[in-house]
Coordinates of C-alpha atoms in Angstrom, one line a residue:
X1 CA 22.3 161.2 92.8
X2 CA 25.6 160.9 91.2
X3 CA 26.9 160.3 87.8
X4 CA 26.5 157.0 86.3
X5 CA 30.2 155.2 84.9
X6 CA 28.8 152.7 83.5
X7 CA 30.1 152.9 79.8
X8 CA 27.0 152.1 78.0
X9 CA 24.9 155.5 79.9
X10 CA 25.2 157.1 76.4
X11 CA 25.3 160.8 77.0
X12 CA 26.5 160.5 80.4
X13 CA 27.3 164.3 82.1
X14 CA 30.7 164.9 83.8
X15 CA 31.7 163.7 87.2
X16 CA 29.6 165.7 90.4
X17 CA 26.7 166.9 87.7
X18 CA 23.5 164.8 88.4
X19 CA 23.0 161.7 86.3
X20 CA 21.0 161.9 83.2
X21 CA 17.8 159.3 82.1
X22 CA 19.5 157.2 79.3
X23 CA 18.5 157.9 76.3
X24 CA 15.9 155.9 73.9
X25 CA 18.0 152.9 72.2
X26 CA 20.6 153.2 74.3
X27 CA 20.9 149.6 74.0
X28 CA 22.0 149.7 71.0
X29 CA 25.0 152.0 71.3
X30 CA 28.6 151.0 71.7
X31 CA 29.1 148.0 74.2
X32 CA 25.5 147.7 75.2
X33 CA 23.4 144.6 75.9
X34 CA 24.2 141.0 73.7
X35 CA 20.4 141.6 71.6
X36 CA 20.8 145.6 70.9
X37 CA 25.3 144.5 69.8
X38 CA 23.5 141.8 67.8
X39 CA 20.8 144.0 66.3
X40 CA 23.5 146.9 65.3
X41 CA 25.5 143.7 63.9
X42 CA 22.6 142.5 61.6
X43 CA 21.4 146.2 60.3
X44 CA 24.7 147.1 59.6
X45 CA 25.1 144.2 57.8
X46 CA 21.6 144.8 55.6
X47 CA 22.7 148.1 54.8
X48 CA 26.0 146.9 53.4
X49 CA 24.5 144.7 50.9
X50 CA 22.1 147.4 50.1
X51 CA 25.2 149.5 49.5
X52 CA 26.9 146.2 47.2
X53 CA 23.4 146.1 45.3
X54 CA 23.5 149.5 44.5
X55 CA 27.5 149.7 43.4
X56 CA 26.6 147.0 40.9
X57 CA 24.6 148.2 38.0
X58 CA 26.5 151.9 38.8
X59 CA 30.1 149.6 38.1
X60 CA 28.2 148.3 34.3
X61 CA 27.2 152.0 33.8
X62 CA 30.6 153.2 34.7
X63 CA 29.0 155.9 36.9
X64 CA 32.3 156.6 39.4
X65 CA 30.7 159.9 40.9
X66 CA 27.9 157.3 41.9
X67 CA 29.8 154.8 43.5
X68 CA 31.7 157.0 45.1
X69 CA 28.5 158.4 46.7
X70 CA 27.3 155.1 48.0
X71 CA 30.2 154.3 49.3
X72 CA 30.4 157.8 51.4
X73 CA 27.1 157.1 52.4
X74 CA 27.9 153.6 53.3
X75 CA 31.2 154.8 55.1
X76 CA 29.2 157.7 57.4
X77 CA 26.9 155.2 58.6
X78 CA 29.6 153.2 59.7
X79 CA 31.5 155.8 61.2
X80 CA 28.3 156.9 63.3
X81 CA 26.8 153.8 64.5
X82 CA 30.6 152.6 65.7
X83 CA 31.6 155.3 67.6
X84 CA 30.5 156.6 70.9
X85 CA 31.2 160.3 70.6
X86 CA 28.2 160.2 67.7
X87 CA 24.5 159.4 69.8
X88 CA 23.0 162.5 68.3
X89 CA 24.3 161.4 65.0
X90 CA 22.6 157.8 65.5
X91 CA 18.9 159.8 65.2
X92 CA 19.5 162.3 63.1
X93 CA 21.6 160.0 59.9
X94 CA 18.8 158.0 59.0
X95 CA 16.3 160.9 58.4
X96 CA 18.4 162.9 57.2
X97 CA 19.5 160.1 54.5
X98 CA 16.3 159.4 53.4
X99 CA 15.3 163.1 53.1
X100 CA 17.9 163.4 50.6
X101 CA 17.4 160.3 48.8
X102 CA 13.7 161.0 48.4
X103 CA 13.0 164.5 48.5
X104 CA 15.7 166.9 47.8
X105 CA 17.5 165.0 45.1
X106 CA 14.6 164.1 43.2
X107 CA 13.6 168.0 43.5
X108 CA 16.9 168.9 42.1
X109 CA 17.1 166.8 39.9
X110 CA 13.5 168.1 38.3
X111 CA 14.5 171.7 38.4
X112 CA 17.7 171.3 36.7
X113 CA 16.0 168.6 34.1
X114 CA 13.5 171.6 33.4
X115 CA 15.8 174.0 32.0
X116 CA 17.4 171.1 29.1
X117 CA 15.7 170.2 25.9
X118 CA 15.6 166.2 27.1
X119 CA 13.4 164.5 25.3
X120 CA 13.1 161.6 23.1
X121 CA 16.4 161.9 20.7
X122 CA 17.7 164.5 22.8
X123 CA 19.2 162.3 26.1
X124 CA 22.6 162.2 25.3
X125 CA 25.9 164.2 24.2
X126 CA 26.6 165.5 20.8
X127 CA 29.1 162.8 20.3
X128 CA 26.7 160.3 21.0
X129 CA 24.3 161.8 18.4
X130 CA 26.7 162.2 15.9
X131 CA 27.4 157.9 16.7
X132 CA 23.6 157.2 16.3
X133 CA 23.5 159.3 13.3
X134 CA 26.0 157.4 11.4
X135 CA 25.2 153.7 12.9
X136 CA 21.4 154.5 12.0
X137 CA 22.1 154.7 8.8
X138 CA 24.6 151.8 7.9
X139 CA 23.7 149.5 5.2
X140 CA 25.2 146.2 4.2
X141 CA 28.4 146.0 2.4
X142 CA 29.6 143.2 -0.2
X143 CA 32.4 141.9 2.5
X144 CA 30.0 142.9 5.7
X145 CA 31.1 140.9 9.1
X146 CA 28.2 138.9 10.3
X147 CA 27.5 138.5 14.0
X148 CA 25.3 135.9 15.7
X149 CA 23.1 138.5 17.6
X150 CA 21.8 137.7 21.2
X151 CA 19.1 140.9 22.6
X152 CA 19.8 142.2 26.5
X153 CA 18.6 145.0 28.4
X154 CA 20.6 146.6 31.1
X155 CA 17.9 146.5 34.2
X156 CA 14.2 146.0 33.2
X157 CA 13.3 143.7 29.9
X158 CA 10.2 146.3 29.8
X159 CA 12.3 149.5 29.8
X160 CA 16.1 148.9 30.2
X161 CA 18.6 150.2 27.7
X162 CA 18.6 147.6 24.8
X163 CA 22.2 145.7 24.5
X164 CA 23.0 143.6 21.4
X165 CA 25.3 140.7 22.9
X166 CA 27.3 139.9 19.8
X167 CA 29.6 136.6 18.6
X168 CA 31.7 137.0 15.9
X169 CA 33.1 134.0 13.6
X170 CA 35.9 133.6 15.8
X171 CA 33.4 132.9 19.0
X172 CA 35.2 136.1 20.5
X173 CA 31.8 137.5 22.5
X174 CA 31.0 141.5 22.5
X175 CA 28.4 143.9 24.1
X176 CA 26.9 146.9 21.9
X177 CA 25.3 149.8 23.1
X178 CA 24.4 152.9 21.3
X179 CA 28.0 154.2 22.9
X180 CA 29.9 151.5 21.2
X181 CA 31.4 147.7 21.3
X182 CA 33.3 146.5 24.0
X183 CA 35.0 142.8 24.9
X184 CA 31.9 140.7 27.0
X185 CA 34.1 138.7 29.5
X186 CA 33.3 135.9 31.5
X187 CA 30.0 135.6 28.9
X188 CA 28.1 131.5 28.3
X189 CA 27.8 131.0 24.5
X190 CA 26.3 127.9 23.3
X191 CA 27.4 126.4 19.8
X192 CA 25.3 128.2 17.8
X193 CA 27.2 131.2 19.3
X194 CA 24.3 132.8 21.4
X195 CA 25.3 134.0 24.7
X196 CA 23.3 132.2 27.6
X197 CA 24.3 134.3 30.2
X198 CA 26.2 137.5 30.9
X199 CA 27.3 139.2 34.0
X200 CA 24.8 142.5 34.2
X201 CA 22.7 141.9 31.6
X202 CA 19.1 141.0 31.3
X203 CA 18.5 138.2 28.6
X204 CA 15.3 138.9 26.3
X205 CA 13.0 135.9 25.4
X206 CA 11.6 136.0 21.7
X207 CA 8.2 137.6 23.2
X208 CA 10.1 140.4 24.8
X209 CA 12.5 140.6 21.9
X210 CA 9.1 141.0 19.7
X211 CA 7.7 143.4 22.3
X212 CA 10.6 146.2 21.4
X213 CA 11.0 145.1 18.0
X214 CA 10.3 148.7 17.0
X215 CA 13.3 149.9 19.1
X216 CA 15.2 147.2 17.8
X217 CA 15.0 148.2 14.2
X218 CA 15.9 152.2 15.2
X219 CA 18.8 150.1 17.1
X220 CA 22.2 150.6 15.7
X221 CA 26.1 150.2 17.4
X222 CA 28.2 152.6 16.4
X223 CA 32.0 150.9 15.6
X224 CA 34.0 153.6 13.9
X225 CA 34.0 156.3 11.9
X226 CA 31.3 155.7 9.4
X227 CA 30.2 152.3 10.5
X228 CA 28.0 150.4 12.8
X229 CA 26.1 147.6 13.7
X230 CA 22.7 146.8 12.8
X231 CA 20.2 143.2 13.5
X232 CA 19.0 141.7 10.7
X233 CA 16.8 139.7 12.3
X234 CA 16.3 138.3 15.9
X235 CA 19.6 136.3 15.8
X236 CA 21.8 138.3 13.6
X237 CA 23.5 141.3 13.0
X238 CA 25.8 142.7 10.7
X239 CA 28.7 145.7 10.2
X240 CA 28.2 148.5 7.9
X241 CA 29.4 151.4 6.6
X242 CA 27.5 154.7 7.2
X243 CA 25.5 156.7 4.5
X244 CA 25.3 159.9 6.8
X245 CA 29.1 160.5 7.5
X246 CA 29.9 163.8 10.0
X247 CA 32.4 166.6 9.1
X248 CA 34.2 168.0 11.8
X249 CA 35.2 171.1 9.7
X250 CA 31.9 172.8 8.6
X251 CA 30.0 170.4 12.0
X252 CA 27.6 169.0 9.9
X253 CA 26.4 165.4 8.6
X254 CA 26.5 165.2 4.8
X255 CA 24.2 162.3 3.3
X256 CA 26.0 160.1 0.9
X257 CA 23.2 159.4 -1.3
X258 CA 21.1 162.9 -1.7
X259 CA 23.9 164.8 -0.5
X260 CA 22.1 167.0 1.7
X261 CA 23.5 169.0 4.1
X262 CA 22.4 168.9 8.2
X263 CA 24.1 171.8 10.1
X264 CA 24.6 171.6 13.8
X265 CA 22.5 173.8 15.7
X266 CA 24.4 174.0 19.3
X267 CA 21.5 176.0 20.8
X268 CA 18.7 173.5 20.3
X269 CA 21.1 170.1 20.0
X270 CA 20.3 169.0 16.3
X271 CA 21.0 169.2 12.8
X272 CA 19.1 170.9 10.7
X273 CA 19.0 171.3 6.5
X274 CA 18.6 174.6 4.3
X275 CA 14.1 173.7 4.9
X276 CA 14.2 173.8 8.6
X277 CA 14.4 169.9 9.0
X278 CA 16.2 168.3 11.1
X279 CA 17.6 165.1 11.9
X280 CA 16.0 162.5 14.9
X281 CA 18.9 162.0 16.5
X282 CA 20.4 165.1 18.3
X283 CA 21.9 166.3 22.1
X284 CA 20.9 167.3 25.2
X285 CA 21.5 171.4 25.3
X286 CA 20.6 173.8 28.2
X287 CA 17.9 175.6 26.6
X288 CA 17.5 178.2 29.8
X289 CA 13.5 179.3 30.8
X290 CA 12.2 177.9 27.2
X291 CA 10.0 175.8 28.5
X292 CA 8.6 177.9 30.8
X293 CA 8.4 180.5 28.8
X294 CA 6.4 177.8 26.0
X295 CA 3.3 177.8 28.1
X296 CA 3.5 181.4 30.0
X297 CA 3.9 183.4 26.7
X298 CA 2.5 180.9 23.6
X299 CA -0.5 182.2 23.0
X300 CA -1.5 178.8 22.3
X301 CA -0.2 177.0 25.8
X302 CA -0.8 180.1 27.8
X303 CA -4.7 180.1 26.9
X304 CA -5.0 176.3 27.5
X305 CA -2.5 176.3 30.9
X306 CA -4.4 179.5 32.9
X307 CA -7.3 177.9 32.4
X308 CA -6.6 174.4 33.1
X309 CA -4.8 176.4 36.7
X310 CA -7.5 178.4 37.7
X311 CA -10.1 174.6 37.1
X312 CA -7.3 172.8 39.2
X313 CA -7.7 175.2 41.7
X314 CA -11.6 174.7 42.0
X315 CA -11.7 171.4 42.0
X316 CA -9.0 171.4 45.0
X317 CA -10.8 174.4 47.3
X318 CA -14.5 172.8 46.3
X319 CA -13.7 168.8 47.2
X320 CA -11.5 170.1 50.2
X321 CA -14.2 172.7 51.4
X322 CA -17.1 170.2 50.9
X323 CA -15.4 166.8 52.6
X324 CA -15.0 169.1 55.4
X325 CA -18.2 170.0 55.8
X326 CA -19.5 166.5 55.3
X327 CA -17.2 165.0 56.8
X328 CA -17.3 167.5 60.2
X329 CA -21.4 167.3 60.2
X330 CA -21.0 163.5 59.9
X331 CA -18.8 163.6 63.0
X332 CA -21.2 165.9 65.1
X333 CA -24.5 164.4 64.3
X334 CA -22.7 161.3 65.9
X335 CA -20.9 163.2 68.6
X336 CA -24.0 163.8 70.4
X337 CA -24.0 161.7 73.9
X338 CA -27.5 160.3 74.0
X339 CA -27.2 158.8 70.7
X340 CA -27.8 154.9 70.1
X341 CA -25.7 152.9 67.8
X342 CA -23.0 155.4 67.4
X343 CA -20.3 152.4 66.7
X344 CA -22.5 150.6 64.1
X345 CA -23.0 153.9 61.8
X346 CA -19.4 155.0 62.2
X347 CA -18.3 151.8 60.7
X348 CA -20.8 152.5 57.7
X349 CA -19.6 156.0 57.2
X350 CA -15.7 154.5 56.9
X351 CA -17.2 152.1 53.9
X352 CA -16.1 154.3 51.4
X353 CA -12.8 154.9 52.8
X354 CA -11.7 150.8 53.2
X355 CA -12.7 150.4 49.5
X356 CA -10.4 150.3 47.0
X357 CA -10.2 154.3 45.5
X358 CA -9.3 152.4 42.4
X359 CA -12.4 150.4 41.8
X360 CA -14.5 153.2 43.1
X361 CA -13.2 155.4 40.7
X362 CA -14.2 153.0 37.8
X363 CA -17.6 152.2 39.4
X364 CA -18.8 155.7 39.7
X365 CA -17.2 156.5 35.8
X366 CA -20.1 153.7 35.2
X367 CA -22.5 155.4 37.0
X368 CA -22.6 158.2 34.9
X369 CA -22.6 156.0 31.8
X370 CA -25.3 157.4 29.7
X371 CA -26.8 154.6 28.6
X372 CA -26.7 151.8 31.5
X373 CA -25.5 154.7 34.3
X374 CA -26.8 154.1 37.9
X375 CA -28.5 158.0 37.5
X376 CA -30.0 158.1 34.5
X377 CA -32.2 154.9 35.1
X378 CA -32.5 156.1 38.4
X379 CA -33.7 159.8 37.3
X380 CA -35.4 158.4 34.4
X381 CA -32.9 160.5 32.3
X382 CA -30.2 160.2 29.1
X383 CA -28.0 162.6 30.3
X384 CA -24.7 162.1 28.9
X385 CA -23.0 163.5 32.4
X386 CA -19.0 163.6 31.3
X387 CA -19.8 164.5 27.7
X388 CA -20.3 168.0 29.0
X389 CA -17.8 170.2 30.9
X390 CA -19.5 171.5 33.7
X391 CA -21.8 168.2 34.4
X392 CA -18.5 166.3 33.8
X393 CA -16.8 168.3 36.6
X394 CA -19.6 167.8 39.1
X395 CA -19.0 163.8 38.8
X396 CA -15.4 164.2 39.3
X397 CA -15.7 166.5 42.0
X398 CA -19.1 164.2 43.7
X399 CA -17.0 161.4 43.4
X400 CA -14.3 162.8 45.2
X401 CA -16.1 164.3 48.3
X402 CA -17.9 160.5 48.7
X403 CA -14.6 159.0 48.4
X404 CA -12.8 161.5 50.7
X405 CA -15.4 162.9 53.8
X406 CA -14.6 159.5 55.2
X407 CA -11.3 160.5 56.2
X408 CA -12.2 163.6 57.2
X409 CA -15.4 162.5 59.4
X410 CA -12.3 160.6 61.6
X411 CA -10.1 162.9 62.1
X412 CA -13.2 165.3 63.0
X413 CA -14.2 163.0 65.4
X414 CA -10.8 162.4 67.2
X415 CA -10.5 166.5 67.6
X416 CA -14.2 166.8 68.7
X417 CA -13.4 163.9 71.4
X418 CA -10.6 165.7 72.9
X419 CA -12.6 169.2 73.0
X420 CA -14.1 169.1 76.8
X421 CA -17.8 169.6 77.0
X422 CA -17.6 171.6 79.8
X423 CA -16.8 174.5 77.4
X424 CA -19.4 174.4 75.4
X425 CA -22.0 174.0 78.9
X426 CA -20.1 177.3 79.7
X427 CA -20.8 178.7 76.9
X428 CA -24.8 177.8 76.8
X429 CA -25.1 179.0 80.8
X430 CA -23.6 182.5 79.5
X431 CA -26.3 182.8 76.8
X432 CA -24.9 181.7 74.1
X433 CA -27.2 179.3 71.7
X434 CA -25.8 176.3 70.1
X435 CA -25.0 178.2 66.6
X436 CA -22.9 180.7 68.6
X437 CA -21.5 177.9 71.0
X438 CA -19.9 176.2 68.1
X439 CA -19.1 179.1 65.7
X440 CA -17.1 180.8 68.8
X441 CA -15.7 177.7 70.7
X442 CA -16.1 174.1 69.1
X443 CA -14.6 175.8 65.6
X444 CA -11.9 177.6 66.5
X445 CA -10.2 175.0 68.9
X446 CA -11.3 172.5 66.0
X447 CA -9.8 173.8 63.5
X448 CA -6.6 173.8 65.6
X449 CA -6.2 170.3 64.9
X450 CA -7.9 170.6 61.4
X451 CA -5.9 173.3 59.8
X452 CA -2.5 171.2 58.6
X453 CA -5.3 168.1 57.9
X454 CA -7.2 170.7 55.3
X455 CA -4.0 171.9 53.5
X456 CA -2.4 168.7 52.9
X457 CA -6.2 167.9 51.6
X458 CA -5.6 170.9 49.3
X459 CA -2.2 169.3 48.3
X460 CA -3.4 165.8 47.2
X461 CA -6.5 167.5 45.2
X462 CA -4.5 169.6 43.5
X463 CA -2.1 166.7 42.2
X464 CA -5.4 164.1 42.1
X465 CA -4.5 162.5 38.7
X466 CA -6.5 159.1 39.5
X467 CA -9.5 161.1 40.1
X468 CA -9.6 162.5 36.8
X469 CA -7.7 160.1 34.5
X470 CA -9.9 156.8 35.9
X471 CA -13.3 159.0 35.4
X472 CA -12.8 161.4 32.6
X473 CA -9.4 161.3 31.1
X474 CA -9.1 164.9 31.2
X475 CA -12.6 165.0 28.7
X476 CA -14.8 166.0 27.2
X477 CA -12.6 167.6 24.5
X478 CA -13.0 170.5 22.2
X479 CA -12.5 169.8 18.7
X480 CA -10.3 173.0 18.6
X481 CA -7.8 171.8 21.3
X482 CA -8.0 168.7 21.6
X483 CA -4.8 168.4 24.1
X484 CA -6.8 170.4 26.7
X485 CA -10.2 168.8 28.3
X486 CA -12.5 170.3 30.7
X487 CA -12.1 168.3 33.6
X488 CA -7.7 168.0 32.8
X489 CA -5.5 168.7 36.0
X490 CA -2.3 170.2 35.7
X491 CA -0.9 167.0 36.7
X492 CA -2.9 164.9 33.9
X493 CA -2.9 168.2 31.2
X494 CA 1.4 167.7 32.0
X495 CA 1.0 163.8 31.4
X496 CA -0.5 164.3 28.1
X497 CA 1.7 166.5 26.4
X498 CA 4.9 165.0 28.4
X499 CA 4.4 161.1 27.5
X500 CA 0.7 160.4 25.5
X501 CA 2.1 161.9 21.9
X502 CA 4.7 160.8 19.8
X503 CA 8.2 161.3 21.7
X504 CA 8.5 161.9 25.3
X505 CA 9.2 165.7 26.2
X506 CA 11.0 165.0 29.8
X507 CA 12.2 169.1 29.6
X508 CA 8.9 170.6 29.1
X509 CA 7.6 167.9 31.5
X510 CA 10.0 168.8 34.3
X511 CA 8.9 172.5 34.1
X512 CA 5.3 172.1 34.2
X513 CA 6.4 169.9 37.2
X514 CA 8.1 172.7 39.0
X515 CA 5.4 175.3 38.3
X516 CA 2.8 172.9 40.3
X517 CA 5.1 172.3 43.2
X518 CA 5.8 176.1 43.3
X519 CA 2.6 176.8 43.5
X520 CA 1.3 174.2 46.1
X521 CA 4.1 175.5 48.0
X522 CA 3.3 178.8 48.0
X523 CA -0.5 178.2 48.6
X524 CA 0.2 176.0 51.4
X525 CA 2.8 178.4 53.0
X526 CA 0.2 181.3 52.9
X527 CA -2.2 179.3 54.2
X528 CA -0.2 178.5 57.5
X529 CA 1.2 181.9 58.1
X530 CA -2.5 183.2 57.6
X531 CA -4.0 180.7 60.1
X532 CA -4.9 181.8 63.1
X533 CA -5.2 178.7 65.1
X534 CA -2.1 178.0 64.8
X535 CA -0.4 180.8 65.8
X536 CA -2.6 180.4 68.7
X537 CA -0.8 177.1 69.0
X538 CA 2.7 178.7 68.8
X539 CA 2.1 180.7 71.7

């Protein structure tokens, strides 16, 4: 066999070496058939207006360094999928693309969040702070301008940065953020002056505008040096001049009006008076291992944090150990040959797993009600079964293994299929009885296939925050910590204290974050080098 010259053989070897199979999708390489030209044409083409939908909110940010990166991205794919020197390239882009979209940059981007006090009133620069400090505190003059005030989000009406869309007397149109005013080109504005529409902006009706009215009043533009922008209402809005004005030369904000004193603090990114208090508005600082360091060392984090980890990891090892075990003797009561019906009561064992985990979760939570629970008027009892640690644990950890041997009773049964019976007949005819047929040769080439199932098991229990939020909330509470219940995950404890109080803490957050995924990591790492199946496997 000679080599192929046909120019769509992608990968074809020099001339005399023996012809190579084509590889998979080489159709779709450089001059191949009409459907795989036409197919490059149109997925080309989707991914360029993925790359235009992306550049557009990043061009009303102003974020360059991002458009830059999409259009690399957008470029490399390009390059690769045109040229014919690049067939390895053609695999490897995509999953290399997404890995970094979805798993390393998000990582990064947690471990270097961790390290920075962001938070509520801590997101931006010291410049901006010192902006919202002044344009939070303007008050109305005698000779004030008046604006006719129109509310707009950047992105999501819910959550997007608010935007006061502003029309002066003149009808000259304007967007405020809490960065500053700038011209609104290209803008509708009816006669009343409201603007209708606007290029990148997300228009709030009254019941969103009502929905954020508390933002709205913390809301402020700053416009110069003591001054700023401030609604007075859901249609207007008004310059001021600042009552907290900011001294470069001592870097601190006097107030007008009691004449105290805030100092900049450059290591925690706030100003703070003589008593210790500090203003809301300050800067995002790198504040180094602090909050790690919060809940290794404080006595009070420390206590609450080694023993929510050392729960966490019981729950994990005792739903993963016990699904197993169901799940496995589930598959082998079923396995056996003679057996009737085998089809009907494996679709009745998968129940639980084609069932919403949602509803489930809030089912069993009623279960264990104490009043009209399923088990009390079963048992005849008023046991009050999450108002107590330990009998609050059982029912999250119950209503896991129900929820999860399911799973495990299939992928138990696909390994025990492709185990040959012979061995086990071997096994019996050298004397071995069925407890030592299965301990020494259904097991070990069981777990073979088991092993990686089991970890990532491990994995999702450990992070299982609808488990414990949907049944218990983290409860019961003590009355002495109440930010640390008996049945709280690391994952639901982190929730709590990041985003259920007052402010949002995305700094202290981030690092209980990276604590969890270092230590999933390094539990499932041990647990593969340590297994022997599958180093049995390797060789």
């Amino acid at each position: 066999m000679v080599a192929s010259s046909s120019p769509d053989s992608a990968g074809a070897p020099s001339q005399g070496a023996p012809a190579r199979p084509p590889l998979p999708g080489g159709r779709f390489a450089a001059n191949g058939s009409i459907v795989g030209q036409l197919v490059k044409i149109a997925l080309l083409s989707l991914f360029t207006a993925f790359g235009v939908w992306a550049v557009l909110p990043l061009y009303v940010a102003g974020n360059w360094w991002g458009i830059g990166l999409v259009v690399a991205v957008v470029g490399l794919v390009y390059y690769v999928y045109l040229s014919k020197r690049t067939v390895p390239a053609k695999y490897l882009v995509p999953g290399v693309v997404f890995l970094l979209a979805f798993q390393i940059i998000p990582v990064l981007y947690t471990m270097s969040t961790s390290v920075t006090n962001l938070s509520d009133g801590h997101r931006g620069d010291k410049d901006r702070a010192i902006a919202a400090i002044e344009a939070f505190s303007v008050t109305r003059d005698p000779d004030s301008p008046e604006y006719v005030l129109t509310v707009a989000t950047t992105g999501d009406p819910d959550t997007g940065e608010l935007v006061f869309l502003l029309t002066d007397s003149e009808g000259n149109a304007y967007a405020g953020t809490d960065e500053g005013l700038s011209e609104l080109g290209g803008a509708d504005v009816d006669q009343a002056g409201k603007v209708t529409d606007a290029f990148g902006y997300t228009l709030l009706s009254p019941a969103e505008v009502n929905a954020r009215s508390d933002e709205l009043q913390e809301f402020a533009v700053p416009t110069r040096d003591g001054a700023g922008i401030r609604s007075s209402g859901l249609s207007s809005a008004f310059e001021g001049s600042a009552i907290r004005v900011y001294d470069e030369a001592c870097d601190c904000v006097t107030d007008t009006e009691t004449g105290e004193v805030y100092t900049a603090d450059n290591d925690r990114g706030a100003f703070y008076n003589e008593d210790g208090q500090r203003l809301a508005q300050g800067w995002q600082v790198n504040v180094g291992l602090d909050n790690f360091a919060r809940f290794l060392l404080n006595p009070t984090f420390a206590s609450s944090f080694f023993g929510i980890l050392l729960w966490n990891i019981t729950f994990a090892v005792a739903v993963t150990g016990l699904v197993f075990v169901v799940g496995l003797a589930v598959a082998m009561t079923l396995h056996v040959p003679r057996m009737r019906g085998k089809t009907f009561y494996r679709i009745l064992v998968i129940l639980p797993y084609a069932m919403s985990s949602l509803a489930m979760y809030l089912l069993w939570r009623d279960m264990f009600n104490t009043d009209f629970g399923l088990f009390n008027r079963m048992l005849g009892l008023q046991v009050d079964w999450l108002g107590d640690v330990w009998t609050a644990r059982a029912a999250v950890i119950l209503t896991n293994v129900w929820l999860g041997y399911p799973y495990m009773f299939l992928v138990a049964t696909g390994a025990l299929q492709a185990i040959p019976r012979e061995l086990g007949q071997a096994a019996q005819i050298d004397g071995a009885g069925p407890w030592q047929a299965f301990r020494h040769v259904t097991l070990p080439l069981l777990m073979v296939a088991m092993t990686p199932i089991l970890i990532a098991t491990f994995a999702f229990n450990f992070n299982n925050f609808n488990a414990v939020w949907l049944i218990t909330r983290g409860g019961p509470f003590s009355p002495d910590n109440p930010t640390a219940g008996g049945t709280d995950l690391l994952i639901t404890y982190t929730y709590r204290l990041a985003f259920s109080e007052a402010t949002a803490q995305y700094g202290y957050a981030a690092a209980l974050s990276v604590m969890i995924f270092l230590i999933v990591s390094v539990i499932s790492i041990v647990s593969l080098s340590r297994s022997k199946a599958l180093k049995e496997v390797d060789r």
